[in-house]
Amino acid sequence: MLNRRFIRFRVAALSVLSAMMIVSVLALPLGGVGRAAAQAVPPVPTASFTLNGFLRIKLTVAYAWLRSLPDSTSPSIDTAGRGEFVSVASPAPAWDGVQWWWAVRRGSGAVTGWVEQNSLEQAIAVTVTPATPSGQIPAANWNVGKPLVIALGVPFAWLRDSASSAGNARATVYQNIALIVRDATPIWDGVQWWWALNLPAFNTFGYIEQKSLRTLDSLSPTLTPSASAQPSADKAEWQAGTMLIVKTSLPFAWARAQASSSAGVLSTLQPGVQVKVSDAATWDGVQWWWPLATNYGQVLGWVEQNSLQIAPVPTSPTPTPPPATWGMSNVVRVKAAVTFVWLRGSPSSSGQVQSTQPSGSLFLIGGAPHWDGIQWWWLVQPAQGMSGWVEEHALELVSNNSNPSNVTTVPLPTPTQAG
């Protein structure tokens, strides 16, 4: 009798213990079994970003951290500010159980990290293009990769961040600066057609109205950059690192995306500009093509051999003394005969271009001059926060008053653009 009671007590106790274990498992928070089950099937991403596509940190976000892993608790490796542009490093987002994360690159691509989807947006909004409005100029038939330049008679055009005359200007594009069609479908804004374009010279992109553009096919035959109608088949004995210049007898040379006369134009090289051979030449059945780069390694493209020659050996010229009336905080102006100047990061014709300023722009001299065969001046515009090196022959003295306010009180020319 005692054994039967003990057995019944033991069975009852085991039943109670099992029930308590079941209740405990069901009561686990989502951080345990429940969360694992929830993460097993992530939702469908609410955004679809393509590889290497351009994104922007939302203007409603003060900043976004680039994290080492797709998780809010992972370490921050970099910070992207409001409105900053980034590119997609992977087309596959990651789900952390709460939100989606995208791997993106900042700047030149040296920094890659994860940013939450809620802080990102398309850099250029996708717009549905309506049919060609009746009675209006039809859209041009330009394919992706088609090289374009500014139309004859148009002094410059603004590359805007949206397909609208009210869009912000990202860059100023002058004559003979190459643009590449980014999207074969233009956008109608109710007034005119806009094309999405890449601007290789400034490593940026945006929109320009169709009437301000033309194809390279419409160039005058006198501007053909080829040095000879019958190029030589003899390959030059140039090695990687050889310094060359564009022949001074040419109006310019085009650096192309491939070793072919029909390839898209990446940049326009002026006569006498110094370039560097980056690799072996390629024969296209007609002539030799050489891949070129700048002194600091930026890829320029392919140029035909007959437009190039060995760079002259530099000499040590005696510097020409600067004008006695030029000094710190003097006001200078871009000459009226000069269409525009480049503000460079170093006092050299191969210095990296930081911005482009039109004729009539005013600057303060911000430092001592530098001589490298021509005189260079370090210029600043305090009101606009710009600075850089400009060659002296493009400038003229306006005032020797040392008050920096001259740059802001003297009226600056306001460029206007028809349409």
C-alpha angles and dihedrals in degrees: 000000000000092000092053092052091049092050092050090049091050093050092049092049092051090050092053092047092050091050091051091051091051092050090048092052092048090049094055113123121243089261088078130034094340094054092046089054091047092052094047092081110034118197123257111275113259092214133050115205121177127225112276090005117147118249133177133216103247116260088230090062119079091210142326129227120228103221130202092232134023093262134097091231097053119105120274113239099179143359127233117199131225111294094007117148121236133172129230111256095186131020091214115083124206126232117213096186092268110045144356123265130200128204107231139174128226126213114329091000097262091122120054125175146141123276126184114253093235090067095052136078137169111279091220114030115235108246126193107234114223122220117279106287112244116258093017131111107276120241117266119251100240121154128213109280094027110145116230137177135193114288120258111268093026108107094200144335133215119238101221132201092231138030094262140089086239093058118116116261113245096180142354113240119203133191117301094016107129124236126189123214108246099183127024092212113077124205125240113213096187092269109045145352122270127199127209106230141179118226104203095184090065098026092237141107141212145125133303126181114255096237090063093056138076136175123254088244088073093062117119112261089237089068095059104130096213111117094210138018088224107043118203119254092210111112116227118236095243124144132198107286095030110143115230138171133212107256112265090222090070127081089223143316129235121229105212135203092239138019094270138095089231096053121110118273115246099180143351116239118205122223113277095018112144119236137170131231108242101183146347122313125255127218115218096188093268109046145353121268126200127204108229138194137180123259090265095050104262110148113241103177139241122325127185114253095235090064092057139070138176112283112249117254107262117244130202104250122192107256115247108234114245119249110283091233094058119092147127114328094007113144117241132178136208106255118254090236091058113082094204143332133222119232102219131200093229134027096261140092087243094050115125113268111240100176142345122237125191131229114293096029113147126223142173120236102243103182149359118305125255128217124211099150091307130044117261127193129202105230132189137191105201094187093057098031093237130137140163148127121291128181114251098233090067092056140071131194115255103172138352091210107128095212107115090210088078090084092057100037097048106080112253118218112256111216115224129198127202114242 
